[in-house]
XYZ file of C-alpha atoms in Angstrom:
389
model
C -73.044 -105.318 26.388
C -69.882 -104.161 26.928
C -70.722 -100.676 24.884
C -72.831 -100.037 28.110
C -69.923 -99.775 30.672
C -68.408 -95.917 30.854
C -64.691 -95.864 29.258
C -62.813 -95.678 32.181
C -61.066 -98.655 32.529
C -57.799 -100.090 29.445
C -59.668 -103.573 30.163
C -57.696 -106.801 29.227
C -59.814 -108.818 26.675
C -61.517 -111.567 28.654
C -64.449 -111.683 31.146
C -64.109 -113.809 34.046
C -67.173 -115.830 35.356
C -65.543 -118.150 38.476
C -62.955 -118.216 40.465
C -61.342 -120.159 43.499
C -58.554 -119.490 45.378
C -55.508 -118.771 43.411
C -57.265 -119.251 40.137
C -59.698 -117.587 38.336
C -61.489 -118.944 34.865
C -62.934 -116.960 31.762
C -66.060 -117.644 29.929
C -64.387 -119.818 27.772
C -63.584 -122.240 30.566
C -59.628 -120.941 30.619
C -56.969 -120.624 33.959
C -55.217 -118.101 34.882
C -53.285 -117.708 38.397
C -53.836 -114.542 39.604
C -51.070 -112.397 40.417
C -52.545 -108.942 40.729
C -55.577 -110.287 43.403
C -58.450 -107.744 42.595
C -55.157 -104.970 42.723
C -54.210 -106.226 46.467
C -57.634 -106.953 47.403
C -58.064 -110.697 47.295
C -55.996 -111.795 50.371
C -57.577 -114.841 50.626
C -57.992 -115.916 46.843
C -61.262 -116.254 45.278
C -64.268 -117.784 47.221
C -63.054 -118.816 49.692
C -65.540 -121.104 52.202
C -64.950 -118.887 54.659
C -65.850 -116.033 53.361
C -68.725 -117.314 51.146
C -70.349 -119.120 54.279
C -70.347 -115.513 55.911
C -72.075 -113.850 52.967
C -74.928 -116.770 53.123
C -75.164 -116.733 56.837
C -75.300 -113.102 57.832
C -77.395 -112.207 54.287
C -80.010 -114.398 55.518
C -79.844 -112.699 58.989
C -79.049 -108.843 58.508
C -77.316 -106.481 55.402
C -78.056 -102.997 56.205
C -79.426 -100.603 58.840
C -77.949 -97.538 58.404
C -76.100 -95.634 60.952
C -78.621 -94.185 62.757
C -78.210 -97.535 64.971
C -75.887 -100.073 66.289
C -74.966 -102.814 64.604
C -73.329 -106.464 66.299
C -71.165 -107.132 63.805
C -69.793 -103.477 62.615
C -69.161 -103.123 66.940
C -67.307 -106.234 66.978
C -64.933 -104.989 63.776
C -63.999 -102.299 66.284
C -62.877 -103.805 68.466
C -61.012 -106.269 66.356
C -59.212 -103.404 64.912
C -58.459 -101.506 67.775
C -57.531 -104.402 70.011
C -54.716 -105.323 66.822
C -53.367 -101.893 67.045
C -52.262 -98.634 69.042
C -55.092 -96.704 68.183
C -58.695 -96.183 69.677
C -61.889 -95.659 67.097
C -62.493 -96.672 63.885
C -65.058 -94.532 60.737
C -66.187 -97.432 58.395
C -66.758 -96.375 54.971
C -66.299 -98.529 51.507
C -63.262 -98.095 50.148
C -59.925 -96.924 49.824
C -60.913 -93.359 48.383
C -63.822 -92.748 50.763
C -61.343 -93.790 53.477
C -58.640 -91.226 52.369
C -61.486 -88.536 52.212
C -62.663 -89.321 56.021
C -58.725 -88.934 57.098
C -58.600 -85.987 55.108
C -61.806 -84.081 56.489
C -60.663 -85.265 59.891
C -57.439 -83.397 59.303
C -59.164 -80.210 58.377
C -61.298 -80.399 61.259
C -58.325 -81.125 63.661
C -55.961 -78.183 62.580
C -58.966 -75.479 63.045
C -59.823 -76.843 66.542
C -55.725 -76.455 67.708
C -54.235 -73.669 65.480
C -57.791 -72.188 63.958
C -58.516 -71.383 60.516
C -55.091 -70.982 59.051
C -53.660 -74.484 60.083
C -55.192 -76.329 57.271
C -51.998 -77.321 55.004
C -51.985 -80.712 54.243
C -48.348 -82.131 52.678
C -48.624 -85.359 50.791
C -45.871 -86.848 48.759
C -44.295 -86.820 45.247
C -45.303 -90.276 42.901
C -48.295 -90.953 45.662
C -51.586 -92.053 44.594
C -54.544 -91.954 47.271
C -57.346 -92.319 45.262
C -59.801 -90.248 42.104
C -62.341 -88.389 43.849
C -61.419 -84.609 43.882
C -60.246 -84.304 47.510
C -57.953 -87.858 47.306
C -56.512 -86.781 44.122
C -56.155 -83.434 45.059
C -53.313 -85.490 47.096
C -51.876 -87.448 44.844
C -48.596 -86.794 43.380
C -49.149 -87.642 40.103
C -49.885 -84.647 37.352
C -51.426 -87.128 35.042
C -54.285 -87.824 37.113
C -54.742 -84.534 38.167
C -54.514 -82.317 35.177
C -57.862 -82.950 33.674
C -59.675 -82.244 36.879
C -58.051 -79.163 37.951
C -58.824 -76.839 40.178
C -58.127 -79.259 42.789
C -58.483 -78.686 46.545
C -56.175 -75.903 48.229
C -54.173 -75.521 50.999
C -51.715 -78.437 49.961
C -47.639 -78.691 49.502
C -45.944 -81.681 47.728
C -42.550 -82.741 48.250
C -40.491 -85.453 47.543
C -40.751 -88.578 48.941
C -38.313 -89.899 51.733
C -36.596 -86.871 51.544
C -37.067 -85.114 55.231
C -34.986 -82.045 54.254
C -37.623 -80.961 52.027
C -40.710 -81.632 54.338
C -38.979 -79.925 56.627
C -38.818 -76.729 54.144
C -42.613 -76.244 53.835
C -43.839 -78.108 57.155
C -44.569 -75.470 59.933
C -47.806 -74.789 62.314
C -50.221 -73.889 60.077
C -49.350 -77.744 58.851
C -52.393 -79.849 60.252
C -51.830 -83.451 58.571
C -48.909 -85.203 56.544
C -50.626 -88.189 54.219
C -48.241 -90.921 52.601
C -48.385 -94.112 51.784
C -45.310 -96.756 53.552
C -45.073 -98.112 50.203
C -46.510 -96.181 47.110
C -48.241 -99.044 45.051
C -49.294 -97.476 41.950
C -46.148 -94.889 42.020
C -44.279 -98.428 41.605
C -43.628 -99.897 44.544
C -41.173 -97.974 46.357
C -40.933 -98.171 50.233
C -40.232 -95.343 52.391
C -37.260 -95.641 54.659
C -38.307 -96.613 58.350
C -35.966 -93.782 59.589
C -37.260 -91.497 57.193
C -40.894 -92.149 58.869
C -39.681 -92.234 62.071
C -38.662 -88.246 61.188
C -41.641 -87.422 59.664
C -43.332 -88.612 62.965
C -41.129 -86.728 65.339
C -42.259 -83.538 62.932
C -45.673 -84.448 63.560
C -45.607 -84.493 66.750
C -43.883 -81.399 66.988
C -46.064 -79.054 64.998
C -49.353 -80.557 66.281
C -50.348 -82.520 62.539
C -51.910 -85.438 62.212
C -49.581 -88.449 60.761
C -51.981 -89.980 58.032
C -50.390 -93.541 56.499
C -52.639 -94.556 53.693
C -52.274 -98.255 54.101
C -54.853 -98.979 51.309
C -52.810 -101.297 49.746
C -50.233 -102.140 51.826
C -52.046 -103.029 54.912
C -54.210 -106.390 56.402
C -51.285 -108.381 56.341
C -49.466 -108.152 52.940
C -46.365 -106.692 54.631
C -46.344 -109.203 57.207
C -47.899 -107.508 59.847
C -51.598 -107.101 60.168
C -51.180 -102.700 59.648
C -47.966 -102.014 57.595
C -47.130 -99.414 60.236
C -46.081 -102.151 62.482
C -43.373 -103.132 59.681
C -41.860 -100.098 59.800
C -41.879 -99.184 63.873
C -43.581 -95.955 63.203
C -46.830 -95.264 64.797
C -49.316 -92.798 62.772
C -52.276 -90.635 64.260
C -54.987 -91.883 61.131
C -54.339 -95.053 59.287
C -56.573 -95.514 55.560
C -57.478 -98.868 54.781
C -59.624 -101.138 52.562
C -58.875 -103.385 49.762
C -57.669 -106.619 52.003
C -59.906 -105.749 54.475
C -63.062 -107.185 53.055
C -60.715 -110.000 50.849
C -63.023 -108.700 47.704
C -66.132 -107.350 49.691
C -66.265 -103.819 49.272
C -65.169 -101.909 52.959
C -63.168 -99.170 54.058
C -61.988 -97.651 57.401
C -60.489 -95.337 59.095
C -58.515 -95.884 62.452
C -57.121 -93.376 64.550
C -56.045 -92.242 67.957
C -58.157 -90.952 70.865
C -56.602 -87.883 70.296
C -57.300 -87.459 66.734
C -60.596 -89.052 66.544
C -61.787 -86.720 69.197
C -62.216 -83.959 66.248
C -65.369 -85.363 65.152
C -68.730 -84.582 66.596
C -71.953 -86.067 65.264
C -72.761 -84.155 61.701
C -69.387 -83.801 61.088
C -68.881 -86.713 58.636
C -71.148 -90.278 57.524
C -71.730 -92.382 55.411
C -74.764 -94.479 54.430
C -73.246 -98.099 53.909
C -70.299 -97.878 55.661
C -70.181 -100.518 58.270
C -72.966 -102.417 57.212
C -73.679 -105.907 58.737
C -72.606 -107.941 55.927
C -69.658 -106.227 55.435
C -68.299 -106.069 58.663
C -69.482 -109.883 59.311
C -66.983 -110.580 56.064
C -64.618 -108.510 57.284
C -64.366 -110.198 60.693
C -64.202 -113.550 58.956
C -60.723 -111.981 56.722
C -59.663 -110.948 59.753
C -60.139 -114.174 61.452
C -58.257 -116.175 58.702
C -55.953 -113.886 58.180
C -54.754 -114.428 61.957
C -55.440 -117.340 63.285
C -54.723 -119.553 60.173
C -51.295 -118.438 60.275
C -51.785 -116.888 57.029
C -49.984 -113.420 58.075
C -47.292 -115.264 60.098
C -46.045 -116.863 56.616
C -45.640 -114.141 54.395
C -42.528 -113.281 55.136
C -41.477 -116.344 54.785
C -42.900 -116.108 50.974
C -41.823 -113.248 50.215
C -38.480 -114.018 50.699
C -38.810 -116.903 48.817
C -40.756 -114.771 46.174
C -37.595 -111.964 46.374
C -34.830 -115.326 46.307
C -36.900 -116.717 42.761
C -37.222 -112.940 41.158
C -33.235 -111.945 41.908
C -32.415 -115.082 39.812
C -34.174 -113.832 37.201
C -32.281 -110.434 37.220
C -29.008 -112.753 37.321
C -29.985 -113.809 34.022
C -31.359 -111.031 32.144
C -30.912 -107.745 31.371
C -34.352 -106.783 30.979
C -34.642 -107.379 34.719
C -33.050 -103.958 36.554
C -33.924 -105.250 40.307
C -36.653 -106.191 43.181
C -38.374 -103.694 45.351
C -40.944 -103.805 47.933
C -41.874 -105.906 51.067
C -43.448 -108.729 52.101
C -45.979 -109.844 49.245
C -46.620 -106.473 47.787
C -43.503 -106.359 45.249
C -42.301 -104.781 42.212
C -40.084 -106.404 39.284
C -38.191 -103.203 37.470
C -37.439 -103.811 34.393
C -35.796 -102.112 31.342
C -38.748 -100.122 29.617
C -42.115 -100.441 29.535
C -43.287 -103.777 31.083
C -46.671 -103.731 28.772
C -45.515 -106.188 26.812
C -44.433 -108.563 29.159
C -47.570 -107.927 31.078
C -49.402 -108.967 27.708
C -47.414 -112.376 27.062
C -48.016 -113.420 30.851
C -51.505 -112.639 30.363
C -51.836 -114.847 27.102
C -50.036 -117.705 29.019
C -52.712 -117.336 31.794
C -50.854 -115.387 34.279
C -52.450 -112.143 35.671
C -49.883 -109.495 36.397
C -50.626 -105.479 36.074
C -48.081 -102.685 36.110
C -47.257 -100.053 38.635
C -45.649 -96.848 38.010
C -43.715 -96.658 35.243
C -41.216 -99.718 34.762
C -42.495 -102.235 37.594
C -44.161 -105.695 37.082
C -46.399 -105.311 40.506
C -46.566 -108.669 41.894
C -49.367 -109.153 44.467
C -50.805 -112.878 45.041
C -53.226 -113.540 47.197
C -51.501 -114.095 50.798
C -52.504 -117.682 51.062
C -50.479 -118.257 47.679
C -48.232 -121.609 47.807
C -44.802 -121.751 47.396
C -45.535 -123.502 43.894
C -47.526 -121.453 42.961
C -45.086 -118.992 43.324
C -42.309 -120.816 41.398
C -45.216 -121.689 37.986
C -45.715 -117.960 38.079
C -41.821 -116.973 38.139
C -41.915 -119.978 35.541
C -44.417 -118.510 33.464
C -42.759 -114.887 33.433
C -39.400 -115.851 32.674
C -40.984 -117.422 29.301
C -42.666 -114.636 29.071
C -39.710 -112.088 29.235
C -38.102 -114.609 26.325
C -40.678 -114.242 24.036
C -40.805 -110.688 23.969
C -36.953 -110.141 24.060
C -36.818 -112.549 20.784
């Protein structure tokens, strides 16, 4: 069966059949506590009653209408977002990619209505990765993703990341939109500075570009905040998200300001799922959890908890060159490649995947326990014995 899948994926070798909350089990009937969370998805762990009462409820009542009408629930998603943020309409799409390609298009669109045709340059950042469809990796920073796809889309600069001398070297007013992400996941976990993005905003604002944060990842609460923008004090013009936002029902969606929203007229962009009843219904009910359980108001507390349990481990080994990230989207650097390490955790049924390319990306779902958190440290710590001999 498995001949029958398109090679695009370095699969581990096991197939999952159930899962619930932290844990998920193979065919075989085996654990494993998942650490990587669909790649940031699962923010509530896996089937959770919430979420699994939703699907029943609102599949038996309404999936799909298409945009050529109004939907309850996708309205009422909104407004949840808006009414949790500082910006004013929201694009529903279906995932991160998609999302990155609406903020993206809206750029475009924005720079010709206030500079005309020549303000189209987009700048996006060195080590970035927003996504594999042509116009999304066109913006990633990353040759290796890029080079068999080439020509990409035009009318783009790259510069180094949380460096503001060198955006302000190419940035000018034929600049329409700066994209980055507040912490590059798959470059390997590395956070911009908060007054770095605080310059890159005051640059914005001053050659008329839209500020894009693709919060894919980092966003719906793993940061500690329900937008990771709110960590960081920095408000941007577009924000990308998905992943968390349907807790492992696929949705994306764009939010932006009046001001920036305002670009698009009817024709201009769509999409035929994108904000489908079910989706949005699940979505509402991740939102719901996510803040009025206290879930988001205790991952700070976690995380530090997670950072306190990860620096002993780089008191005691050498392997183990230091912690990065925030809240519960965080990297373990390490001396090489971590493959190997990745591999032993994995036979000792704990789920961890790599990012960039000497992290250990550690993202449990954000209802993880405390000791849960302290078997998986457990488990890794083995782990990193084994393979050192």
């Amino acid at each position: 069966m498995k001949k029958h899948i398109m090679n695009t994926y370095g699969r581990f070798d096991v197939i999952f059949e159930k899962g619930k909350g932290t844990k998920v089990y193979d065919v075989d009937g085996k654990e494993y506590l998942d650490f990587v969370s669909g790649v940031a998805v699962n923010c509530l762990g896996h089937s959770h009653p919430a979420v699994a009462k939703t699907l029943a409820a609102q599949g038996e009542k309404l999936i799909h209408v298409s945009n050529l009408y109004w939907n309850t629930e996708q309205m009422a998603l909104a407004e949840k977002l808006v009414s949790h943020s500082d910006h004013h309409q929201v694009f529903f799409c279906n995932s991160g990619t998609e999302a990155v390609e609406t903020g993206l298009k809206l750029a475009r669109k924005y720079g010709k209505l206030k500079g005309g045709n020549a303000k189209n340059q987009i700048i996006y950042m060195n080590n970035s990765f927003h996504g594999r469809s042509m116009g999304a990796l066109a913006v990633t920073g990353q040759e290796k993703y890029q080079k068999d796809f080439m020509p990409l889309m035009t009318g783009l600069k790259n510069v180094e990341f949380n460096n503001i001398e060198k955006l302000k070297e190419v940035m000018d007013e034929n600049t329409c939109a700066v994209i980055l992400e507040p912490i590059q996941g798959e470059g390997g976990i590395v956070a911009a500075q908060a007054a770095y993005l605080k310059e890159v905003r005051t640059l914005c604002t001053q050659y008329d570009a839209l500020l894009i944060f693709d919060e894919v990842q980092c966003g719906i609460g793993r940061l500690g905040s329900l937008f990771a923008y709110q960590s960081f004090g920095v408000i941007p013009d577009v924000i990308c998200m998905a992943k968390g936002l349907g807790g492992g029902f696929p949705i994306g969606a764009v939010l932006a300001t009046e001001n920036a929203a305002s670009a698009f007229v009817p024709g201009d962009h769509g999409c035929t799922f994108g904000g489908n009843p079910l989706a949005c219904a699940v979505s509402l009910t991740v939102l719901d959890e996510l803040l009025n359980n206290g879930i988001i108001d205790e991952v700070n507390e976690k995380s530090l908890y997670t950072i306190g349990k990860l620096a002993a481990l780089q008191e005691k080994y050498d392997v183990v060159q230091g912690v990065q990230g925030l809240g519960l989207l965080l990297g373990l650097k390490v001396k090489g490649e971590p493959k190997a390490i990745i591999n032993k955790c994995f036979e000792k049924g704990l789920l961890l995947v790599g990012a960039g390319e000497n992290v250990i990306r550690i993202v449990p779902p954000l209802n993880v326990s405390k000791e849960e958190i302290d078997t998986a440290v457990k488990v890794l710590e083995e782990a990193m014995l084994e393979v050192q001999g």
